[in-house]
Short mmCIF file of C-alpha atoms in Angstrom, two decimals:
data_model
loop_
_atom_site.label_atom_id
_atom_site.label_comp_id
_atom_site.label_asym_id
_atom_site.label_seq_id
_atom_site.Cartn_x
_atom_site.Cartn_y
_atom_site.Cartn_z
CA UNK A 903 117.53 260.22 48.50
CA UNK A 904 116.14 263.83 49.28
CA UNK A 905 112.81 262.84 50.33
CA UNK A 906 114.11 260.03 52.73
CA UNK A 907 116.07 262.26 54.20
CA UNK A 908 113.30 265.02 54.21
CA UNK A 909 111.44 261.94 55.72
CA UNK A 910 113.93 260.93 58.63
CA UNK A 911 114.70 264.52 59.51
CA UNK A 912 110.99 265.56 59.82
CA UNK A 913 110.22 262.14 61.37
CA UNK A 914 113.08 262.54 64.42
CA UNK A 915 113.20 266.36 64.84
CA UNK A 916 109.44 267.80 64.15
CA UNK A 917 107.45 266.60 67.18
CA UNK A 918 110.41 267.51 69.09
CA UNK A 919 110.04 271.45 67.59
CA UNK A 920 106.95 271.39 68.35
CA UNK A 921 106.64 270.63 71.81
CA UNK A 922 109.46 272.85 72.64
CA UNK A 923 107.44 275.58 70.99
CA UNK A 924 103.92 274.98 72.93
CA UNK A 925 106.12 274.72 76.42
CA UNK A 926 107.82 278.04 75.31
CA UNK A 927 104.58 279.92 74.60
CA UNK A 928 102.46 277.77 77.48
CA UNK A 929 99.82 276.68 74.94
CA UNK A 930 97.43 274.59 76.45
CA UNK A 931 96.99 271.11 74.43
CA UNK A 932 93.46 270.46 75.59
CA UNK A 933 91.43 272.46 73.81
CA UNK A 934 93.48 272.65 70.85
CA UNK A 935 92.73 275.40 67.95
CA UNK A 936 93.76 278.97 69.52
CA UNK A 937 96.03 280.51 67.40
CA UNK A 938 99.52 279.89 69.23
CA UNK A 939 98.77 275.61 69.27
CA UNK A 940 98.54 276.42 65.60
CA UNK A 941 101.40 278.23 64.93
CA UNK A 942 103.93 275.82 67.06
CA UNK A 943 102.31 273.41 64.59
CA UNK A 944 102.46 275.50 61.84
CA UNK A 945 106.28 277.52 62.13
CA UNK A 946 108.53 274.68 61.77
CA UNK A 947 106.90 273.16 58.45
CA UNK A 948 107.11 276.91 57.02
CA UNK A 949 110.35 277.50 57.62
CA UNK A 950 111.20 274.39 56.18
CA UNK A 951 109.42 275.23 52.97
CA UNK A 952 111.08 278.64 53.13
CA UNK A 953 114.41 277.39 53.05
CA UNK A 954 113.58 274.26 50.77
CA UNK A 955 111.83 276.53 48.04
CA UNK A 956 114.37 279.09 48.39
CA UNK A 957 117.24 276.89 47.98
CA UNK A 958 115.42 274.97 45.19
CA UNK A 959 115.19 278.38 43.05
CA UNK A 960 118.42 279.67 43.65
CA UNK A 961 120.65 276.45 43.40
CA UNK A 962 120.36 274.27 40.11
CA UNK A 963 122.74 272.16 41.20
CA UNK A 964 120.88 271.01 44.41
CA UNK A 965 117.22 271.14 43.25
CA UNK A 966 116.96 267.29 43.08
CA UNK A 967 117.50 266.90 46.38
CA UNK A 968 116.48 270.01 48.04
CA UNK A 969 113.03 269.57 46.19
CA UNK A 970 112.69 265.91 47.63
CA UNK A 971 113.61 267.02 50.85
CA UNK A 972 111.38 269.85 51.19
CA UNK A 973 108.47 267.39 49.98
CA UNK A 974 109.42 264.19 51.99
CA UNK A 975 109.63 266.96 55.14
CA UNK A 976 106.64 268.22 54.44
CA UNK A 977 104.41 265.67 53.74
CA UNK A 978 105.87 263.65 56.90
CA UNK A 979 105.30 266.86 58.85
CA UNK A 980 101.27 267.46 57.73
CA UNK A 981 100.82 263.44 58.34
CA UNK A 982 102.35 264.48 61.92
CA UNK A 983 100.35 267.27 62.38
CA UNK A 984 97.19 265.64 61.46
CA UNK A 985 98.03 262.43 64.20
CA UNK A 986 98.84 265.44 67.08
CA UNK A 987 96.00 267.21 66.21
CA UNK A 988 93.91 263.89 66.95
CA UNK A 989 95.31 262.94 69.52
CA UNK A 990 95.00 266.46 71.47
CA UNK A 991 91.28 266.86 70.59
CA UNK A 992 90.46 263.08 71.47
CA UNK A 993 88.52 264.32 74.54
CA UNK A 994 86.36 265.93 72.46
CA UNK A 995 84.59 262.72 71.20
CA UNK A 996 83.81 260.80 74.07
#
């Protein structure tokens, strides 16, 4: 139930994160690879990892779910990540 939540959240609320973070620092999408376009990619899944890891350690009660979250989140987030990242260096391969 963790990890489908992990999932859904990521899924709904990541690319949103993400673009508010390049408009906020004007990173360019096109080319991608400086170090802000990484680190709008980059900030929300390590915060979520942070919290997931740090709430996994310190609550026994909650580490079934706060470990499937974390790793549904994060594994939905890096499969994101790696489909943006495609699609903003796509004019590369023409």
């Amino acid at each position: 139930m963790g990890a489908l939540a992990g999932i859904l959240v990521c899924a709904v609320g990541y690319w949103r994160l993400v673009f508010a973070l390049r408009n906020a620092w004007d990173v360019p999408a096109f080319p991608p690879g400086n170090g802000l376009y990484w680190l709008a990619w980059g900030l929300p899944l390590g915060a979520v990892a942070t919290i997931g890891t740090t709430v996994f350690v310190t609550w026994q009660g909650a580490r079934p779910a706060a470990g499937g979250f974390t790793a549904g989140c994060l594994f939905m987030g890096l499969a994101m990540c790696a489909f943006g990242y495609s699609v903003d260096s796509m004019p590369y391969y023409r």
